[in-house]
Each structure stands twice: as structure tokens, then as C-alpha cells.
PDB file of C-alpha atoms in Angstrom:
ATOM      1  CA  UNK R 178       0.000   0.000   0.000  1.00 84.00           C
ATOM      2  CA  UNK R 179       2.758   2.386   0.973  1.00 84.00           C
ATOM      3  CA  UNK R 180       4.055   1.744  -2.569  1.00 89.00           C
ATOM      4  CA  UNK R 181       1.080   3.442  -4.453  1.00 91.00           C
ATOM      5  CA  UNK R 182       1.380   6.538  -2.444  1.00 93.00           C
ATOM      6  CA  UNK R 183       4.147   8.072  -4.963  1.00 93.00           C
ATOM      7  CA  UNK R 184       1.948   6.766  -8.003  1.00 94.00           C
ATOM      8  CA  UNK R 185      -1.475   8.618  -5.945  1.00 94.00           C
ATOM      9  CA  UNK R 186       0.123  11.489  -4.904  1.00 93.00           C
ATOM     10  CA  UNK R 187       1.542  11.980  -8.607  1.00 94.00           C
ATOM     11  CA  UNK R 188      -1.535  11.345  -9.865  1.00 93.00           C
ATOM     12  CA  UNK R 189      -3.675  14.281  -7.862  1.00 93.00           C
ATOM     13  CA  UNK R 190      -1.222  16.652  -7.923  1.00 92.00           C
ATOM     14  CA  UNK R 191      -0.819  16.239 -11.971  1.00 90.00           C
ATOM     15  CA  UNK R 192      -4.778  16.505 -12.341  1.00 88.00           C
ATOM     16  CA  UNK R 193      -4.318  20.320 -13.298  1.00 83.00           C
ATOM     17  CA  UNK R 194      -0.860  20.683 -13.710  1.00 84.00           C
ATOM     18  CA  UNK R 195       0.636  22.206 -17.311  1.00 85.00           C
ATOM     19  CA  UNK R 196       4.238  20.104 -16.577  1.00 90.00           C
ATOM     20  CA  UNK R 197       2.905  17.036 -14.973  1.00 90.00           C
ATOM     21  CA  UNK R 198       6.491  14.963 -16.085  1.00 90.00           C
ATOM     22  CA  UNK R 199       8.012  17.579 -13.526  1.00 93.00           C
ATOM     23  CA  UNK R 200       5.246  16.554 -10.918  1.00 93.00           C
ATOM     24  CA  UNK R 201       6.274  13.122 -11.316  1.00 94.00           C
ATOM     25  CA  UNK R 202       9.753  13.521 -10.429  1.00 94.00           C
ATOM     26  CA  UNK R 203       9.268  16.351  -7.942  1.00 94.00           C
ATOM     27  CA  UNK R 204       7.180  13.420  -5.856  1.00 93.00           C
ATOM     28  CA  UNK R 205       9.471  10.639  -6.514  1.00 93.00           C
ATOM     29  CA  UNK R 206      12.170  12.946  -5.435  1.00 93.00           C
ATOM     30  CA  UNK R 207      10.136  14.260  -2.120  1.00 92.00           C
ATOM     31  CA  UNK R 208       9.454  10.516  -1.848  1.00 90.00           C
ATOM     32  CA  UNK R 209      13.353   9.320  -1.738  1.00 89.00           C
ATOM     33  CA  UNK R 210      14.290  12.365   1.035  1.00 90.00           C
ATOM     34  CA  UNK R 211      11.024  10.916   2.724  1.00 87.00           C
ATOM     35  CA  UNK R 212      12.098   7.684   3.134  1.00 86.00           C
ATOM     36  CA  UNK R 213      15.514   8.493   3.961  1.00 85.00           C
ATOM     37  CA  UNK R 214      15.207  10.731   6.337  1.00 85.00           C
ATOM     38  CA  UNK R 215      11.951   8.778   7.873  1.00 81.00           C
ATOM     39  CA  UNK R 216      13.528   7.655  11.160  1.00 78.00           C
ATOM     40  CA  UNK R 217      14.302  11.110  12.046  1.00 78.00           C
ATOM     41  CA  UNK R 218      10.387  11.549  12.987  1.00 77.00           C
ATOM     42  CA  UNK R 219       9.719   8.334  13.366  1.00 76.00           C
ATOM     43  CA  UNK R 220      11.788   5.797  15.501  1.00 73.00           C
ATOM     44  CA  UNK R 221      11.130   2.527  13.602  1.00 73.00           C
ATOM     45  CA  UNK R 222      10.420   3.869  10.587  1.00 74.00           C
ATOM     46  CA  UNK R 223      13.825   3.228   9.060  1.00 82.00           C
ATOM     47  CA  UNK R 224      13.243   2.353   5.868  1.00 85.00           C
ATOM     48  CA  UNK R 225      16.963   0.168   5.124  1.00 85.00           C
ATOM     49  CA  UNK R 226      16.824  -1.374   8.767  1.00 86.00           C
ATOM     50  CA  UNK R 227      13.190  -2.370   8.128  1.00 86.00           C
ATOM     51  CA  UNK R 228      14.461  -3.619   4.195  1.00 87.00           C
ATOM     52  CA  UNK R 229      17.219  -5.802   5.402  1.00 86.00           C
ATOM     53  CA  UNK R 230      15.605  -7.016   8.237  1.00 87.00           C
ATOM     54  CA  UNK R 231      13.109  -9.048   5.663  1.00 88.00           C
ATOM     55  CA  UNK R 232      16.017  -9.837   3.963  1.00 88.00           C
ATOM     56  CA  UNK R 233      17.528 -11.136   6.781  1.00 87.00           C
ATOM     57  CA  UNK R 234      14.589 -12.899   8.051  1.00 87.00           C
ATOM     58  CA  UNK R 235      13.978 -14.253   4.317  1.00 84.00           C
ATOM     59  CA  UNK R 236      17.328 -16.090   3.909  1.00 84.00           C
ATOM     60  CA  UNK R 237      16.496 -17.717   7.239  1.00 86.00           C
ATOM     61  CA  UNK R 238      13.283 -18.949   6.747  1.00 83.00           C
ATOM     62  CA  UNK R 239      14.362 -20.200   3.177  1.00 81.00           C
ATOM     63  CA  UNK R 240      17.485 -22.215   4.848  1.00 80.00           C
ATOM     64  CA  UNK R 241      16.088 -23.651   7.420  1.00 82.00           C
ATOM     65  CA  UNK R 242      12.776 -25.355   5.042  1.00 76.00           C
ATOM     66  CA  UNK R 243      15.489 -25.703   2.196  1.00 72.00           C
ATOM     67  CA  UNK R 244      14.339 -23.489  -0.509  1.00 70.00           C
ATOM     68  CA  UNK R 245      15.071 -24.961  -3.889  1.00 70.00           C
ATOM     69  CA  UNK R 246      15.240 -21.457  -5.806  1.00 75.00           C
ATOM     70  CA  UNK R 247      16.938 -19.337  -3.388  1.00 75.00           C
ATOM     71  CA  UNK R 248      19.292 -17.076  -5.280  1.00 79.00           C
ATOM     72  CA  UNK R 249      22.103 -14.722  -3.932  1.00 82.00           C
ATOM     73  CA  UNK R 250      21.309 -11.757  -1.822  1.00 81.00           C
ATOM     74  CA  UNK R 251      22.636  -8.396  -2.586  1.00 83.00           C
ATOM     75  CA  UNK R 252      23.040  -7.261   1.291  1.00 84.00           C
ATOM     76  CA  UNK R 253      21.079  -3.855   2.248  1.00 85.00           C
ATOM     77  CA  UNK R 254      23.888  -1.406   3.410  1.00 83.00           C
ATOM     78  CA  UNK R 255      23.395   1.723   2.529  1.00 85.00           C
ATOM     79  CA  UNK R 256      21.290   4.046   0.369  1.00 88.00           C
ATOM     80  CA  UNK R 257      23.793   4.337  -2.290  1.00 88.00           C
ATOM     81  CA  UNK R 258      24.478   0.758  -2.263  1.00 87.00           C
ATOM     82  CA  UNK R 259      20.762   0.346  -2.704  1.00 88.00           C
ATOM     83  CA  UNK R 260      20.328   2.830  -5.285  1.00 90.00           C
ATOM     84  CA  UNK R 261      22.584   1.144  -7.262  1.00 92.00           C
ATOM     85  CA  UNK R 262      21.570  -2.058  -7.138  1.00 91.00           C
ATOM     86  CA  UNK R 263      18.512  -1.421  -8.409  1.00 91.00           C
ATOM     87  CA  UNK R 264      18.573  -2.438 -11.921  1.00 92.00           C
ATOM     88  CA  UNK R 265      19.373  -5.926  -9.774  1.00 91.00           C
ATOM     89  CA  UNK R 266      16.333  -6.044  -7.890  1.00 92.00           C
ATOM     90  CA  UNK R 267      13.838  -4.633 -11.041  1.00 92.00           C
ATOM     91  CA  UNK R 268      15.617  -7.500 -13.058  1.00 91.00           C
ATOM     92  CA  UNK R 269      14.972 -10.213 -10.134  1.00 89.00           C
ATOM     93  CA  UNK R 270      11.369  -9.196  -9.605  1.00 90.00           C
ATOM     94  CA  UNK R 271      10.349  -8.576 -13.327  1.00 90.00           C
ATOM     95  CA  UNK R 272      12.155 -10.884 -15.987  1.00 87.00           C
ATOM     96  CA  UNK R 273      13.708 -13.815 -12.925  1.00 83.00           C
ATOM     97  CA  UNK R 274      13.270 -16.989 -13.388  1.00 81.00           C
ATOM     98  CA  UNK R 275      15.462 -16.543 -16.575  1.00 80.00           C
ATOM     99  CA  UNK R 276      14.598 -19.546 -19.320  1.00 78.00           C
ATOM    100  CA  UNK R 277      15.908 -23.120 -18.599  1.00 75.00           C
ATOM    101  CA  UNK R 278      16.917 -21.151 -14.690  1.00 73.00           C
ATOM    102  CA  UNK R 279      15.060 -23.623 -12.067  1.00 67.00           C
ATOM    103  CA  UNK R 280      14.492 -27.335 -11.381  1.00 69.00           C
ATOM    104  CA  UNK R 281      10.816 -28.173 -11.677  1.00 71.00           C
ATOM    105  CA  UNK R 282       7.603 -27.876 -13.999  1.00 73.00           C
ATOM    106  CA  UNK R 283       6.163 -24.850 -12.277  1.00 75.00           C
ATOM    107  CA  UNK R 284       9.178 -23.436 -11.913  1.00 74.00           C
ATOM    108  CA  UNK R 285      10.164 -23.611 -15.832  1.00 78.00           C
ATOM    109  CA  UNK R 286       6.694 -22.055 -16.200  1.00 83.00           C
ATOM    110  CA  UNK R 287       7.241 -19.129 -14.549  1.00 82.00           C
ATOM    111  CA  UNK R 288      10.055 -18.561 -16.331  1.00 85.00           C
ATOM    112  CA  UNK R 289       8.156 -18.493 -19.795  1.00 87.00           C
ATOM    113  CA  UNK R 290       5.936 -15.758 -18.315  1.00 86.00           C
ATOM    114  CA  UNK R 291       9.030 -13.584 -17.355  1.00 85.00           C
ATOM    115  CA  UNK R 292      10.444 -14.500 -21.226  1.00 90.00           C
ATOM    116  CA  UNK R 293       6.927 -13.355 -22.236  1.00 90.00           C
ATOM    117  CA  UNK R 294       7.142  -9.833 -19.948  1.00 88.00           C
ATOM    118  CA  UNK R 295      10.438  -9.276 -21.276  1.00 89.00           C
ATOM    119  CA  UNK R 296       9.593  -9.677 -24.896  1.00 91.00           C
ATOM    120  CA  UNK R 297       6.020  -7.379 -24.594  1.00 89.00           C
ATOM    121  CA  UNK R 298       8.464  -4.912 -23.404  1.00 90.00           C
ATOM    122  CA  UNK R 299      10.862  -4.805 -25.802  1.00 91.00           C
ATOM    123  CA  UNK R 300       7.818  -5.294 -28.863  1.00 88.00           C
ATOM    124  CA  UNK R 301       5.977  -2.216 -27.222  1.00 88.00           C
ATOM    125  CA  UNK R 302       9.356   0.014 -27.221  1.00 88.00           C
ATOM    126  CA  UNK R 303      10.072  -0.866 -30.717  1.00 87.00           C
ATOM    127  CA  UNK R 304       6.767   0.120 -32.190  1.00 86.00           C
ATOM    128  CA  UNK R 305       6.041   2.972 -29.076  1.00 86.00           C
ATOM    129  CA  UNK R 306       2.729   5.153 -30.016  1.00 86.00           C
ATOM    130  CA  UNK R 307       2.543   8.807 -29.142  1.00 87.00           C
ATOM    131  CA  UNK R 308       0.058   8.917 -25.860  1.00 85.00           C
ATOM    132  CA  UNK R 309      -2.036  11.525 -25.133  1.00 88.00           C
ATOM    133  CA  UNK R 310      -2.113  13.620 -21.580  1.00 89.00           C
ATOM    134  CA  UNK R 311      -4.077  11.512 -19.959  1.00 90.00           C
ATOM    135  CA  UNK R 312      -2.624   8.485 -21.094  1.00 90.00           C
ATOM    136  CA  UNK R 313       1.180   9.582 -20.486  1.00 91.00           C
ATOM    137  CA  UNK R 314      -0.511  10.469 -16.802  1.00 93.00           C
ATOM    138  CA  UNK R 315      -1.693   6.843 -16.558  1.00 94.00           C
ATOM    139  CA  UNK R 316       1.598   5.444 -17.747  1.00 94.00           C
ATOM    140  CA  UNK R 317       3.512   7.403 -15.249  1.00 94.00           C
ATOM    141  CA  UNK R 318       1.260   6.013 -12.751  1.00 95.00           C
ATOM    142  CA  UNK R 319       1.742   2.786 -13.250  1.00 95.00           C
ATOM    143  CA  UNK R 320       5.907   2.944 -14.072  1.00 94.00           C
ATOM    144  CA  UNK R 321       5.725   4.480 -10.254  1.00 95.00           C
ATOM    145  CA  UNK R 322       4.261   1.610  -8.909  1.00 95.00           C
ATOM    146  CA  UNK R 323       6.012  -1.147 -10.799  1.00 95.00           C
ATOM    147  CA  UNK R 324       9.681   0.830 -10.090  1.00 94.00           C
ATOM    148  CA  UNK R 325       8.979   1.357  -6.227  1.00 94.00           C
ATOM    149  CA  UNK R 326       7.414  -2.069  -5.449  1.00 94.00           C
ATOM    150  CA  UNK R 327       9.150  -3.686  -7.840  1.00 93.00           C
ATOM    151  CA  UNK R 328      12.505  -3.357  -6.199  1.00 92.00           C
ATOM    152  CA  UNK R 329      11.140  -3.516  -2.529  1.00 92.00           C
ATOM    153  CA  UNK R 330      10.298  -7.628  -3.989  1.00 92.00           C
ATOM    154  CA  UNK R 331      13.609  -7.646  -5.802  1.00 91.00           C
ATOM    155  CA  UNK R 332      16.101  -6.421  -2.470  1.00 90.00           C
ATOM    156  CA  UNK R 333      14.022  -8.545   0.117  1.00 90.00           C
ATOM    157  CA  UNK R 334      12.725 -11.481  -1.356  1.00 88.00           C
ATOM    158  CA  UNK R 335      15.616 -13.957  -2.576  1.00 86.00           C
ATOM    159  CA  UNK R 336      13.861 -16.844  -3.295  1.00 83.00           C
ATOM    160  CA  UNK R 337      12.442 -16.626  -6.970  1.00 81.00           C
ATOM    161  CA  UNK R 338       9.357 -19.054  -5.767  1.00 81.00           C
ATOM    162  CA  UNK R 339       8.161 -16.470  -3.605  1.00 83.00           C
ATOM    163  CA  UNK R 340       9.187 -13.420  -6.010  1.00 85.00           C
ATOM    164  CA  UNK R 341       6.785 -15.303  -8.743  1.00 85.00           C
ATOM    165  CA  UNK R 342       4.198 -15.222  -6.242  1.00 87.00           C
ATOM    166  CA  UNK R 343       4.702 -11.511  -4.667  1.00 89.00           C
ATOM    167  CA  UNK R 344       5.108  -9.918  -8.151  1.00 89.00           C
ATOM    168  CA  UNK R 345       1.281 -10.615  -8.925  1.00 90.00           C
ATOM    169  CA  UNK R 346      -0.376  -8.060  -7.954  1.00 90.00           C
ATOM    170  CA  UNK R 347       2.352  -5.641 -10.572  1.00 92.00           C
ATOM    171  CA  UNK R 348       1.063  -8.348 -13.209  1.00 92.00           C
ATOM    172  CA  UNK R 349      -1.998  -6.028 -14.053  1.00 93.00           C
ATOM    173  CA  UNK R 350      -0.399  -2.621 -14.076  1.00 93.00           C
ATOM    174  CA  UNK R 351       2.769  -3.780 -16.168  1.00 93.00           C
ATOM    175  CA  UNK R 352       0.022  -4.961 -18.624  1.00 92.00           C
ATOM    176  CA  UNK R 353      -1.669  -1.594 -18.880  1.00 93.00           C
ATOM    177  CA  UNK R 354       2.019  -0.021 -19.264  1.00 93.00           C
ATOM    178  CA  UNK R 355       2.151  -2.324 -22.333  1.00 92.00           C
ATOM    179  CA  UNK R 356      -1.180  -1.572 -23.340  1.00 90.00           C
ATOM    180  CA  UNK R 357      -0.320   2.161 -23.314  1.00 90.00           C
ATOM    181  CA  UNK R 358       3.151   2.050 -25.172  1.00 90.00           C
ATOM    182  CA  UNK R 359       2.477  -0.362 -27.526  1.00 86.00           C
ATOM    183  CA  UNK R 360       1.239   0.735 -31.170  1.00 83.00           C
ATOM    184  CA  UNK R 361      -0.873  -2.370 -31.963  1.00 73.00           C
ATOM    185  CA  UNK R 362      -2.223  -1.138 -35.696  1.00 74.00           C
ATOM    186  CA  UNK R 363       1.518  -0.055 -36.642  1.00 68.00           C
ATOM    187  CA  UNK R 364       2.838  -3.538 -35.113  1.00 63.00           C
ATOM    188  CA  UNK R 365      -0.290  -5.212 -37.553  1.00 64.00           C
ATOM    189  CA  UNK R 366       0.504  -3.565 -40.491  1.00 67.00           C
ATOM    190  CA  UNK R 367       4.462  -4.897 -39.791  1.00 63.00           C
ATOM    191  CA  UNK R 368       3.159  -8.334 -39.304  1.00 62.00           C
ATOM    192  CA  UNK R 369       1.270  -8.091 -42.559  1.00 64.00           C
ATOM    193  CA  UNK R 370       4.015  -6.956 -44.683  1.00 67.00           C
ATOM    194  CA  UNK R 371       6.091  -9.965 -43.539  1.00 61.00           C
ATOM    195  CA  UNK R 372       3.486 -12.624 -44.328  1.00 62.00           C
ATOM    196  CA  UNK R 373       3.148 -10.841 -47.809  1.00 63.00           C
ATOM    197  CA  UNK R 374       6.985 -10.874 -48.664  1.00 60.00           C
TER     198      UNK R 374
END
């Protein structure tokens, strides 16, 4: 829940606004100093300490009931060790289990759907549509959710079992992000020319 209030707050204060692109990083920047700075006013609400303990208590839980897909943890330290591992943690949480990684049906499953999120993604970059205002606004919503949850699941959760299951509820925004990039009559007409050749 706490991860939506970026993507919210973006979203009422751009309602009106002529620059809402500014709006969006204005908020994701007031957002970062937030969370950094959190414990100062309040006690426990460190957001790193309260990161790596799930991390922490992640790893344990996964040894001790011997995990099958636990991958390597990239230890919470810092912010700027965070910050830049976080092309890690969107990669763990969005396109992990890579093909042919894991050891069981369900598991090499999963790791189609990630294929399949990673190719959408590259199809809807490659033939990209102009949106409109409201669209863009919509897009911007749902890229804030999918960046800030997305690597809260990637940092903490090192088991790609769990990530599979923790990642569902980004499942329905990343499909309206593809929805809103993707030019589907321009990527038609494409498709047609190459049956015709």
C-alpha cells in the first residue's frame, strides 16, 4: 500500500498541472528524502533497517525449510548501495526466473511468463505510439508503482518461488504499461508486410 502513495500522490497533484512529467519527479524525489530521512520523525520507521531485516529474516526462513530457488542476496547497506543495485532487484522481480533457470515444472513455467514480460516490453518500445495527456498520466502512474514495489520484492525477497508469487499483484499494471506504449495497428501492419513478402 505504501508503494502506491508516490503513483497517488503523482496522480492528484498532476490533475491540473501544465508540466505534470516535472510533478512526477518532484514526488518521486520528495518521496526518496522521505524515506531516507523517515527515522528522524519516526523511531522505527527506518526504511533500510526495516528492508534488510526481511532480507535477513527471508534467507532464514528459506534455509532452514530448504528453498530450492533461493538465489544470492545483494546485502542492504546503505542508500547508495541500494540505489545502485537497483537495476538488480527490477531484473529479479520482473524478468527472474530466466529460461531453462530452475528445477521443476512450475518453476520452468514461470520462467516463460518472465520471457513473455520481457519480450512485450521490448515489442511495445520498438513500435512505441505517441500517448495523449491523460494516457502519459496513466503510464507514469503505473511505471511508479512497478519501479517502487518492484525493487522492494527484488532487495528482500531472494527466493524466486516467492518473487513469482509476490510480483502478482504488478502483473496487471505492467500490462496496462504495455497496453499504453504499444502501437498495436503499426505492429499489424508490420506483421502483414512480412506474411506478404
Amino acid at each position: 500500500l505504501l508503494s502506491l502513495v508516490p503513483a497517488l500522490l503523482f496522480w492528484a497533484l498532476s490533475e491540473g498541472a501544465k508540466r505534470w512529467r516535472l510533478v512526477f519527479f518532484g514526488v518521486h524525489g520528495l518521496a526518496l528524502i522521505a524515506a531516507v530521512f523517515a527515522d528522524v520523525f519516526y523511531p522505527a520507521g527506518n526504511f533500510l533497517y526495516v528492508l534488510g531485516k526481511k532480507q535477513t529474516d527471508f534467507i532464514n526462513v528459506a534455509n532452514k525449510q530448504g528453498a530450492g530457488s533461493l538465489i544470492e542476496a545483494v546485502p542492504i547497506t546503505d542508500w547508495s548501495s541500494f540505489i545502485f543495485h537497483l537495476p538488480e532487484y527490477w531484473i529479479t522481480t520482473f524478468f527472474r526466473p530466466f529460461l531453462g533457470e530452475g528445477d521443476s515444472l512450475l518453476q520452468h513455467l514461470c520462467s516463460v511468463e518472465s520471457f513473455l514480460c520481457l519480450f512485450l516490453l521490448i515489442i511495445a518500445l520498438i513500435f512505441r505510439r505517441e500517448q495523449t495527456r491523460d494516457e502519459g498520466r496513466l503510464m507514469m502512474f503505473s511505471i511508479s508503482f512497478l519501479m517502487v514495489l518492484g525493487a522492494i520484492i527484488g532487495a528482500t525477497v531472494p527466493v524466486l518461488g516467492a518473487v513469482v508469487r509476490y510480483k502478482v499483484p504488478l502483473l496487471p499494471f505492467f500490462g496496462l504499461l504495455i497496453a499504453l506504449l504499444i502501437d498495436d495497428r503499426f505492429l499489424w501492419r508490420k506483421m502483414k508486410t512480412l506474411r506478404s513478402k
